[in-house]
């Protein structure tokens, strides 16, 4: 929808800088780098005119409320578009040029903070100081303007759709105590597909819905730096194209409506499985509330929450979160990414074992879980770190127990679903977009577990880190309980829509291969045979999240077309119900089916090899896959092995004796 030009008459004159200089804009000196910043003044012009601007250096406290801050994605890193800045030609990225032309007023100058022109990107020390100020820069701005990009083919239809959606009665009168309270509406009206017309909305076949999806999938919603920029803002608008705008409150309303009240497959059946990039609005709103309540997360917890978000610089997967965490760490681009990640993992593990040595009443409780409202003690912090690590989740050269935060495509963790109790959802409970369809909510988890596996650092192998040395290996007491004897080779890629023909074929091949491999588990001592129920429980991780009524919607069946093929119907021996298939195909991408020497069946990372070991660690609710390397091991990742008897508390577990395991 169109909104009036966002011009603040009180702040239109170029701000007086502290010291004049004729250097290029990125090199004007910051006399007090920890307090000063550069501001950009865009001079008036028509939409077709070249961008002309000036820069100034000013104390941030003096500039508060007299400029707008721009939140955007660089897009291409190549600076190919020339503008005139301080009477000199200066190249910027194409996406920023589009943004500056949109922000420029025809008759008055306007002041902005824009990272590409206000930070010397080639000066690492300055960059580190300015990144430390970024939260204050966005917080002190008059308004944060989020640039979603140039006008696309979908803009006009998407804006018409938004305008119609905002007129709906269910969203017209939320209880407003802050700009995110629309997320916590106490009463939600669900609109079925056959009710859309009566609410003034087009039919599900109208291509306006796909245009809306395209808008809600723009890159801004999946970049790591945008989290901080939006979370600290007090006044925010979204802009795109030459004339379209939307307030933050209205964007939140649209997301809630799409994800909570309209038919769940209206924007595509894969939304149920994959969510929308714009679901980030929910996570940002949660971070906003925690900032407002002064209950800051630490960097590790934020890194878990936003692990799937992208960054151009690998260190930024952590550095972009520092200003909204309780960490005192500062950015240091002089250190390698590997060393930064290594040190963080070492510090977390060390602190976990210091914490669990304290009396239970003194243990700190924080939300280490990716679902909201779940407080847990430090032992699950160790579980979260180890299950986020492993060579299956690494592309940098790191010890296998260190999470690689640059990997942003990974299966949903198994451990988060095996450590929580469930209870029915109250009528006023806020669902969590992107979570699997369920009529239960994760309620709570164990606060403390004194039986966490014993751990000690190995003194033999260490990496130099300034004056200190970081251990490359850790030793932990656990149980090696089985060996992978066969693993599947059929592969279902992560991140691709499950209803696409290529994915449908891959799912069919994966299930047929798993069904054939399950025959190897018939002669087992613990299961009595690989029957259909055992096979089903393995594929579903022994939990039922989807129930028969939820599969009756015909649009969901698009993801199960492969089950209707003649080959699948005639070959598959252990057939499942449609609702079981719908849940199973969410667990399969990125994982391989395996059978062990002991006859167990399970799902593990696709990088699992034959002769890898199944390991059980006290305090963990899921097994780990370890790869032997001499007398030591490398962690591959977490898995599901379909037999609770071998887990802590089980009859098989009680008969085994833990041993020291070295993981490097």
XYZ file of C-alpha atoms in Angstrom:
664
model
C 0.000 0.000 0.000
C 1.103 3.587 -0.562
C 2.004 5.837 2.312
C 3.019 9.511 2.277
C 6.700 10.256 1.831
C 8.522 9.715 5.109
C 10.003 13.173 5.648
C 10.800 14.616 9.070
C 10.722 18.393 8.773
C 12.610 18.907 12.019
C 15.805 17.331 10.760
C 16.307 18.310 7.162
C 19.358 20.563 7.311
C 22.768 18.897 6.964
C 24.215 18.377 10.420
C 27.284 20.426 11.238
C 30.313 18.193 11.347
C 33.059 18.455 13.893
C 35.873 19.005 11.407
C 35.818 19.670 7.657
C 37.944 17.499 5.389
C 38.207 16.781 1.681
C 38.943 13.069 2.007
C 36.600 10.520 0.379
C 33.482 9.876 2.515
C 34.582 6.582 4.072
C 37.837 8.123 5.215
C 36.729 11.248 7.064
C 38.413 10.742 10.429
C 36.364 9.866 13.502
C 38.047 11.885 16.264
C 36.392 9.787 18.981
C 35.740 6.391 17.313
C 33.759 5.056 20.276
C 31.377 8.044 20.320
C 31.417 9.589 16.842
C 29.719 8.422 13.693
C 29.318 9.631 10.144
C 25.965 10.724 8.791
C 24.845 10.998 5.204
C 22.858 13.947 3.878
C 21.034 13.148 0.627
C 20.476 16.307 -1.378
C 17.103 16.820 -3.102
C 16.520 15.588 -6.621
C 14.166 13.858 -8.999
C 13.901 10.073 -9.241
C 15.927 10.025 -12.485
C 18.720 12.304 -11.211
C 22.058 10.894 -10.014
C 22.341 10.607 -6.241
C 24.232 13.532 -4.728
C 25.072 13.575 -1.026
C 27.471 14.842 1.595
C 28.847 13.298 4.769
C 29.591 14.707 8.186
C 31.133 13.463 11.421
C 29.139 14.069 14.574
C 28.859 12.849 18.140
C 26.095 10.241 18.295
C 24.519 11.717 21.421
C 24.162 15.095 19.692
C 22.636 13.517 16.569
C 19.947 11.500 18.395
C 16.526 11.880 16.794
C 17.843 13.969 13.880
C 18.367 11.253 11.271
C 16.842 8.028 9.988
C 18.743 4.724 9.897
C 18.571 2.442 6.880
C 18.321 -1.344 7.336
C 18.858 -3.212 4.079
C 20.757 -6.037 2.370
C 23.816 -5.240 0.341
C 22.798 -7.808 -2.272
C 25.757 -8.034 -4.626
C 29.019 -7.153 -2.891
C 30.229 -5.441 -6.072
C 30.035 -1.665 -5.867
C 29.202 -0.804 -9.459
C 26.800 2.154 -9.185
C 28.406 5.620 -9.045
C 27.019 8.437 -6.905
C 28.403 11.880 -6.077
C 29.458 12.088 -2.445
C 31.315 15.110 -1.100
C 31.838 16.259 -4.694
C 33.636 13.033 -5.605
C 32.481 9.911 -7.432
C 31.897 7.002 -5.098
C 30.652 3.520 -6.080
C 27.947 1.717 -4.120
C 25.985 -1.512 -4.558
C 22.943 -1.517 -6.882
C 20.468 -2.245 -4.083
C 21.700 0.738 -2.083
C 21.391 3.015 -5.113
C 17.733 2.000 -5.469
C 17.214 2.698 -1.761
C 18.853 6.144 -1.824
C 16.747 7.203 -4.797
C 13.635 6.084 -2.954
C 14.658 7.938 0.217
C 15.580 11.172 -1.559
C 13.041 13.995 -1.311
C 12.372 16.287 -4.294
C 12.701 19.547 -2.392
C 14.644 19.152 0.863
C 17.809 17.452 2.132
C 17.451 14.410 4.385
C 19.842 12.915 6.937
C 20.522 9.175 7.202
C 22.877 6.638 8.655
C 23.849 4.081 5.987
C 26.586 1.568 6.791
C 28.089 1.425 3.290
C 28.797 5.175 3.273
C 29.138 5.845 7.004
C 31.649 3.094 7.900
C 35.022 2.641 6.252
C 34.559 -1.001 5.315
C 38.277 -1.462 4.638
C 39.390 -0.164 8.047
C 38.993 -3.152 10.381
C 39.603 -1.220 13.602
C 37.099 1.465 12.699
C 34.639 -1.186 11.602
C 34.951 -2.937 14.981
C 34.347 0.326 16.887
C 31.385 1.320 14.727
C 29.766 -2.116 14.972
C 29.897 -1.689 18.720
C 27.866 1.517 18.269
C 25.341 0.117 15.806
C 22.660 -0.741 18.351
C 22.827 2.836 19.689
C 22.845 4.235 16.146
C 19.604 2.456 15.277
C 18.084 3.079 18.711
C 18.813 6.819 18.561
C 17.449 7.289 15.052
C 14.175 9.096 14.472
C 12.982 6.112 12.443
C 14.435 2.863 11.117
C 13.572 2.394 7.458
C 13.730 -1.217 6.270
C 14.425 -1.423 2.556
C 13.090 -4.667 1.048
C 14.365 -3.920 -2.452
C 13.364 -2.458 -5.771
C 9.902 -2.818 -7.189
C 9.274 -6.363 -8.426
C 6.574 -7.803 -10.622
C 4.656 -8.779 -7.512
C 4.594 -5.369 -5.801
C 1.278 -3.999 -7.077
C -0.764 -7.166 -6.488
C 0.923 -7.860 -3.160
C 0.114 -4.365 -1.908
C -3.517 -4.685 -2.940
C -3.664 -7.983 -1.064
C -2.101 -6.392 2.033
C -4.599 -3.531 1.907
C -7.521 -5.988 1.840
C -6.062 -8.108 4.631
C -5.559 -5.126 6.936
C -9.272 -4.346 6.669
C -10.268 -7.688 8.207
C -12.128 -7.415 11.493
C -10.015 -10.051 13.320
C -6.975 -7.808 13.015
C -8.705 -4.466 13.453
C -8.572 -4.155 17.227
C -5.714 -5.977 18.909
C -4.909 -5.094 22.493
C -2.176 -2.499 22.006
C 0.346 -2.029 24.768
C 3.383 -2.108 22.483
C 4.024 -2.548 18.796
C 4.368 -6.332 18.978
C 1.262 -7.161 21.003
C -0.635 -8.165 17.881
C 1.390 -11.383 18.134
C -0.282 -12.112 21.463
C -3.909 -11.669 20.412
C -6.100 -13.421 22.960
C -8.776 -14.311 20.442
C -8.025 -15.490 16.946
C -10.578 -16.052 14.248
C -9.654 -18.827 11.838
C -10.707 -18.263 8.244
C -11.262 -21.373 6.101
C -10.683 -21.466 2.345
C -14.413 -21.331 1.600
C -14.770 -18.252 3.840
C -12.190 -16.063 2.106
C -14.703 -14.370 -0.185
C -17.005 -13.449 2.687
C -14.037 -11.686 4.323
C -13.251 -9.703 1.193
C -10.303 -11.862 0.144
C -9.720 -13.598 -3.210
C -9.903 -17.367 -3.725
C -6.880 -19.607 -3.023
C -6.246 -19.832 -6.791
C -5.715 -16.092 -7.155
C -2.062 -15.457 -8.017
C -2.075 -12.497 -5.634
C -1.309 -14.957 -2.832
C 1.901 -16.044 -4.551
C 2.814 -12.405 -5.140
C 2.394 -11.819 -1.416
C 4.588 -14.818 -0.700
C 7.278 -13.403 -2.984
C 7.270 -10.149 -1.036
C 7.460 -11.988 2.317
C 10.419 -14.001 1.023
C 12.701 -11.089 0.168
C 16.319 -11.409 1.355
C 16.019 -8.877 4.206
C 14.032 -11.402 6.255
C 16.861 -13.954 6.313
C 19.989 -11.860 6.989
C 21.664 -11.850 10.398
C 22.420 -8.095 10.684
C 18.772 -7.150 10.224
C 17.907 -8.791 13.574
C 19.751 -6.198 15.646
C 18.716 -3.293 13.434
C 15.012 -4.036 13.798
C 15.079 -5.281 17.397
C 16.442 -2.036 18.915
C 14.274 0.295 16.830
C 11.419 2.254 18.382
C 9.778 3.387 15.142
C 9.993 1.313 11.968
C 8.630 1.264 8.425
C 9.147 -1.164 5.554
C 9.804 0.342 2.103
C 10.107 -1.218 -1.341
C 9.858 -0.063 -4.922
C 9.192 3.563 -5.812
C 6.166 4.125 -3.604
C 5.213 1.203 -1.348
C 5.428 1.331 2.445
C 4.135 -0.590 5.448
C 4.452 0.087 9.156
C 6.042 -2.473 11.477
C 2.726 -2.985 13.255
C 0.962 -3.693 9.968
C 3.683 -6.101 8.852
C 3.331 -8.011 12.126
C -0.439 -8.119 11.574
C 0.032 -9.541 8.074
C 2.410 -12.255 9.292
C 0.094 -13.277 12.133
C -2.846 -13.379 9.765
C -1.005 -15.463 7.159
C 0.559 -17.891 9.632
C -2.162 -18.170 12.265
C -5.583 -17.344 10.860
C -5.703 -17.998 7.122
C -5.503 -21.533 5.651
C -1.993 -22.788 6.377
C -1.306 -23.755 2.751
C -2.700 -20.611 1.138
C 0.780 -19.387 0.181
C 1.907 -22.905 -0.763
C 1.753 -26.341 0.886
C 5.484 -26.286 1.654
C 4.924 -23.385 4.079
C 3.781 -25.966 6.640
C 7.137 -27.707 6.421
C 9.547 -24.845 5.742
C 7.861 -21.705 7.057
C 8.306 -18.271 5.486
C 11.419 -16.072 5.567
C 9.163 -13.373 7.056
C 8.630 -15.621 10.098
C 11.729 -13.801 11.332
C 9.318 -11.063 12.443
C 8.183 -13.380 15.258
C 11.719 -14.039 16.431
C 12.646 -10.364 16.227
C 9.526 -9.473 18.239
C 10.590 -11.960 20.934
C 14.059 -10.405 21.036
C 12.458 -6.949 21.255
C 10.474 -7.958 24.328
C 13.535 -9.429 25.998
C 15.472 -6.217 25.344
C 12.598 -4.178 26.735
C 12.429 -6.363 29.865
C 16.232 -6.325 30.252
C 16.339 -10.137 30.122
C 19.096 -10.452 27.574
C 20.152 -13.771 26.100
C 23.785 -14.632 25.724
C 25.443 -14.843 22.321
C 25.277 -18.638 22.210
C 21.526 -18.755 22.715
C 20.980 -16.053 20.084
C 23.323 -17.886 17.705
C 21.169 -21.021 18.104
C 17.978 -19.053 17.493
C 19.310 -17.305 14.386
C 21.639 -20.029 13.069
C 19.798 -20.245 9.735
C 20.311 -16.534 8.960
C 22.963 -15.532 6.442
C 25.954 -13.188 6.578
C 28.594 -12.168 4.062
C 31.391 -12.320 6.646
C 31.511 -15.611 8.604
C 32.384 -13.943 11.934
C 29.236 -11.836 11.619
C 27.126 -14.878 12.479
C 28.217 -14.043 16.053
C 29.299 -10.390 15.866
C 25.895 -9.268 14.551
C 24.323 -10.511 17.803
C 26.727 -9.035 20.365
C 24.874 -5.743 20.883
C 21.578 -7.498 21.713
C 23.167 -10.054 24.046
C 24.510 -9.891 27.587
C 28.022 -10.517 26.306
C 30.855 -8.079 26.909
C 32.717 -9.417 23.872
C 33.569 -7.050 21.038
C 34.130 -7.736 17.346
C 37.691 -8.583 16.369
C 38.142 -9.033 12.626
C 41.850 -9.591 13.126
C 41.146 -13.057 14.533
C 40.305 -15.999 12.339
C 36.728 -17.236 12.184
C 37.856 -20.683 13.306
C 39.519 -19.302 16.427
C 36.448 -17.199 17.282
C 34.120 -20.219 17.077
C 36.609 -22.475 18.876
C 37.019 -20.111 21.814
C 33.270 -19.659 22.217
C 32.665 -23.429 22.381
C 35.492 -23.895 24.879
C 34.169 -21.143 27.143
C 30.611 -22.493 27.032
C 31.592 -26.059 27.920
C 33.914 -24.882 30.695
C 31.168 -22.725 32.190
C 28.603 -25.557 31.993
C 30.754 -27.822 34.141
C 31.508 -25.021 36.574
C 27.760 -24.405 36.907
C 26.693 -28.015 37.476
C 29.257 -28.314 40.271
C 27.272 -25.728 42.236
C 24.308 -26.558 44.535
C 21.041 -27.010 42.548
C 19.431 -23.946 44.139
C 22.248 -21.763 42.758
C 22.010 -22.986 39.173
C 21.135 -20.337 36.626
C 18.163 -20.989 34.376
C 18.030 -19.634 30.871
C 16.185 -20.454 27.692
C 18.629 -22.686 25.826
C 15.789 -24.176 23.843
C 14.723 -22.766 20.439
C 11.067 -22.870 21.454
C 9.709 -19.970 23.536
C 8.942 -20.105 27.228
C 11.161 -23.051 28.179
C 13.696 -22.512 30.955
C 16.474 -25.035 31.365
C 19.558 -25.589 33.375
C 23.146 -25.692 32.141
C 23.204 -29.408 31.243
C 20.954 -28.780 28.235
C 23.311 -26.011 27.195
C 25.934 -28.722 26.740
C 23.455 -30.860 24.796
C 22.560 -27.913 22.547
C 26.201 -27.174 21.761
C 27.262 -30.755 21.022
C 24.187 -31.451 18.875
C 24.818 -28.247 16.885
C 28.383 -29.421 16.214
C 29.727 -32.449 14.354
C 31.346 -32.817 10.942
C 27.877 -33.163 9.414
C 27.343 -29.497 10.342
C 30.779 -28.090 9.545
C 32.414 -26.537 6.527
C 35.310 -24.825 8.333
C 38.336 -26.683 9.718
C 37.345 -27.031 13.380
C 37.456 -29.632 16.150
C 34.347 -31.739 15.581
C 32.828 -30.680 18.943
C 32.844 -26.975 17.923
C 29.691 -25.651 16.164
C 30.320 -24.047 12.793
C 27.930 -21.083 12.775
C 28.493 -20.436 9.068
C 26.381 -23.507 8.184
C 22.842 -22.176 7.797
C 21.151 -25.207 6.203
C 20.626 -28.123 8.571
C 17.876 -30.526 9.709
C 15.716 -29.505 12.635
C 17.489 -30.791 15.786
C 16.225 -34.082 17.199
C 17.281 -33.324 20.774
C 14.836 -30.423 21.110
C 11.964 -32.856 20.588
C 13.226 -35.506 23.007
C 13.869 -33.325 26.072
C 10.442 -31.758 26.624
C 7.130 -32.709 28.090
C 3.984 -31.887 26.151
C 0.599 -30.584 27.197
C -2.530 -29.509 25.284
C -2.388 -26.024 23.829
C -4.529 -23.482 25.721
C -6.930 -21.516 23.530
C -4.929 -18.324 23.916
C -1.474 -19.828 23.312
C 0.613 -18.199 20.621
C 1.801 -20.732 18.067
C 5.309 -20.559 16.671
C 5.494 -20.162 12.899
C 7.776 -22.615 11.186
C 7.272 -25.250 13.877
C 5.830 -28.564 12.859
C 2.013 -28.824 12.802
C 0.832 -30.079 16.156
C -1.980 -29.710 18.648
C 0.464 -29.841 21.523
C 2.938 -27.265 22.740
C 6.376 -27.820 24.210
C 5.829 -26.863 27.821
C 8.914 -27.382 29.942
C 12.057 -29.393 30.343
C 14.273 -30.611 33.142
C 15.825 -27.658 34.948
C 18.942 -29.487 36.093
C 20.541 -32.869 35.564
C 23.332 -33.743 37.984
C 24.189 -36.852 35.924
C 25.710 -35.037 32.952
C 28.597 -36.982 31.461
C 31.962 -36.407 33.134
C 34.298 -34.284 31.028
C 37.929 -33.217 31.075
C 40.073 -31.272 28.635
C 42.938 -33.026 26.932
C 46.279 -31.351 27.621
C 48.041 -32.990 24.681
C 46.618 -31.026 21.739
C 46.078 -27.303 21.970
C 45.603 -24.380 19.576
C 47.352 -21.094 20.345
C 44.946 -18.248 21.172
C 46.824 -15.130 22.176
C 48.323 -15.690 25.630
C 46.114 -18.768 26.182
C 45.849 -22.132 24.471
C 42.604 -23.759 23.450
C 42.259 -27.547 23.663
C 41.604 -29.304 20.368
C 40.183 -32.407 22.014
C 37.839 -33.119 24.877
C 37.483 -36.309 26.863
C 34.035 -37.322 27.990
C 32.633 -40.412 29.711
C 30.089 -42.265 27.619
C 29.014 -45.599 26.183
C 29.862 -46.998 22.759
C 26.835 -49.237 22.329
C 26.576 -50.226 18.654
C 28.096 -49.950 15.167
C 26.534 -48.826 11.890
C 26.431 -51.880 9.604
C 24.568 -50.303 6.689
C 23.412 -46.827 5.764
C 21.217 -45.591 2.967
C 22.521 -43.658 -0.012
C 19.244 -42.165 -1.235
C 19.387 -38.442 -0.513
C 16.687 -35.839 0.032
C 18.114 -32.319 -0.115
C 17.477 -29.733 2.565
C 15.613 -26.541 1.763
C 13.801 -27.648 -1.391
C 9.982 -27.616 -1.520
C 8.785 -31.134 -0.758
C 5.968 -30.967 -3.314
C 8.361 -30.399 -6.231
C 8.708 -33.315 -8.624
C 12.422 -33.773 -7.947
C 11.845 -33.971 -4.194
C 8.883 -36.312 -4.671
C 11.085 -38.752 -6.551
C 13.845 -38.442 -3.935
C 11.390 -39.112 -1.080
C 10.081 -42.218 -2.815
C 13.589 -43.588 -3.414
C 14.578 -42.833 0.189
C 11.568 -44.653 1.668
C 11.864 -47.656 -0.650
C 15.546 -47.998 0.242
C 14.761 -47.695 3.972
C 11.982 -50.275 3.681
C 14.407 -52.696 2.013
C 17.129 -52.049 4.604
C 14.674 -52.623 7.467
C 14.590 -56.315 6.496
C 18.093 -56.531 7.952
C 16.596 -55.781 11.368
C 14.233 -58.760 11.436
C 16.649 -61.046 13.295
C 17.227 -58.891 16.361
C 17.492 -59.631 20.008
C 15.691 -56.555 21.293
C 12.854 -55.735 18.881
C 11.396 -59.036 17.792
C 11.461 -57.955 14.146
C 11.381 -54.910 11.928
C 7.612 -54.787 11.653
C 5.583 -51.884 10.302
C 5.036 -50.307 13.715
C 8.725 -50.301 14.614
C 9.545 -48.882 11.175
C 6.880 -46.208 11.623
C 8.140 -45.208 15.075
C 11.666 -44.876 13.696
C 10.635 -42.554 10.864
C 8.505 -40.451 13.249
C 11.159 -40.347 16.015
C 8.599 -42.212 18.130
C 6.213 -39.278 18.427
C 2.927 -38.354 16.801
C 2.618 -34.671 15.890
C 0.103 -34.882 13.047
C -3.336 -36.431 13.448
C -5.907 -37.685 10.895
C -8.060 -34.503 10.767
C -5.002 -32.444 9.796
C -4.402 -34.452 6.615
C -7.918 -34.048 5.240
C -7.012 -30.826 3.472
C -6.409 -31.787 -0.175
C -3.629 -29.225 -0.640
C -1.453 -31.169 1.822
C -1.700 -34.265 -0.322
C 0.463 -32.519 -2.937
C 3.446 -33.383 -0.748
C 2.420 -37.070 -0.777
C 1.959 -37.632 -4.510
C 4.767 -40.180 -4.535
C 2.679 -42.556 -2.386
C 0.200 -42.888 -5.274
C 2.766 -44.062 -7.824
C 2.400 -47.674 -8.967
C 6.021 -48.468 -8.132
C 5.730 -47.220 -4.572
C 2.377 -48.897 -3.986
C 3.593 -52.267 -5.287
C 7.074 -52.250 -3.705
C 6.703 -50.634 -0.276
C 6.121 -53.424 2.262
C 5.644 -51.374 5.423
C 3.008 -48.847 4.413
C 2.175 -45.914 6.673
C -0.936 -43.804 7.057
C -0.966 -40.489 5.101
C -0.601 -38.416 8.273
C 2.441 -40.501 9.252
C 4.034 -39.940 5.853
C 3.381 -36.217 6.198
C 5.330 -36.152 9.450
C 8.049 -38.550 8.274
C 8.948 -36.505 5.206
C 9.819 -33.602 7.498
C 12.393 -35.757 9.328
C 13.994 -37.236 6.202
C 15.749 -34.298 4.408
C 19.448 -34.208 5.243
C 19.351 -37.637 6.936
C 20.087 -41.230 6.002
C 18.378 -44.414 7.193
C 20.719 -46.863 8.934
C 20.792 -50.321 10.469
C 23.272 -51.369 13.178
C 25.035 -54.607 13.984
C 22.695 -54.941 16.949
C 19.636 -54.702 14.674
C 18.632 -51.159 15.522
C 17.136 -48.856 12.911
C 17.461 -45.111 12.905
C 18.066 -41.801 11.134
C 21.436 -40.054 11.167
C 23.202 -37.261 9.248
C 23.706 -38.139 5.612
C 27.478 -37.968 6.134
C 27.294 -41.056 8.397
C 29.497 -43.951 7.243
C 29.457 -47.689 7.750
C 31.352 -48.658 10.932
C 30.613 -45.343 12.626
C 29.731 -45.880 16.302
C 26.591 -45.127 18.284
C 27.471 -43.326 21.507
C 25.306 -42.598 24.553
C 26.300 -39.761 26.886
C 24.742 -39.381 30.353
C 22.428 -36.362 30.405
C 21.702 -36.619 26.665
C 18.317 -37.786 25.370
C 19.594 -38.650 21.889
C 22.520 -40.841 20.765
C 25.513 -39.416 18.925
C 27.341 -40.780 15.890
C 31.138 -40.988 16.358
C 33.718 -41.829 13.685
C 36.811 -43.763 14.835
C 40.197 -42.182 14.010
C 42.868 -44.353 15.597
C 42.123 -44.437 19.324
C 40.106 -41.231 19.145
C 36.830 -40.177 17.538
C 35.340 -37.356 15.529
C 31.770 -36.314 16.231
C 29.481 -36.730 13.200
C 26.228 -35.509 14.763
C 23.107 -36.493 16.667
C 20.820 -39.315 15.548
C 17.656 -41.225 16.394
C 18.189 -44.943 17.029
C 14.697 -46.117 17.931
C 15.351 -47.858 21.235
C 14.860 -46.055 24.538
C 16.204 -49.054 26.466
C 19.738 -47.973 25.630
C 19.169 -44.382 26.763
C 19.761 -43.234 30.373
C 17.179 -44.926 32.607
C 16.662 -47.850 30.225
C 17.294 -51.495 31.094
C 20.039 -51.903 28.497
C 21.775 -48.710 29.609
C 21.970 -49.854 33.223
C 24.009 -52.920 32.208
C 26.737 -50.926 30.454
C 29.780 -49.197 31.976
C 30.816 -45.693 30.765
C 34.354 -45.270 29.438
C 36.486 -42.267 28.592
C 36.030 -41.205 24.957
C 38.362 -38.705 23.285
C 36.645 -36.485 20.693
C 38.817 -34.338 18.479
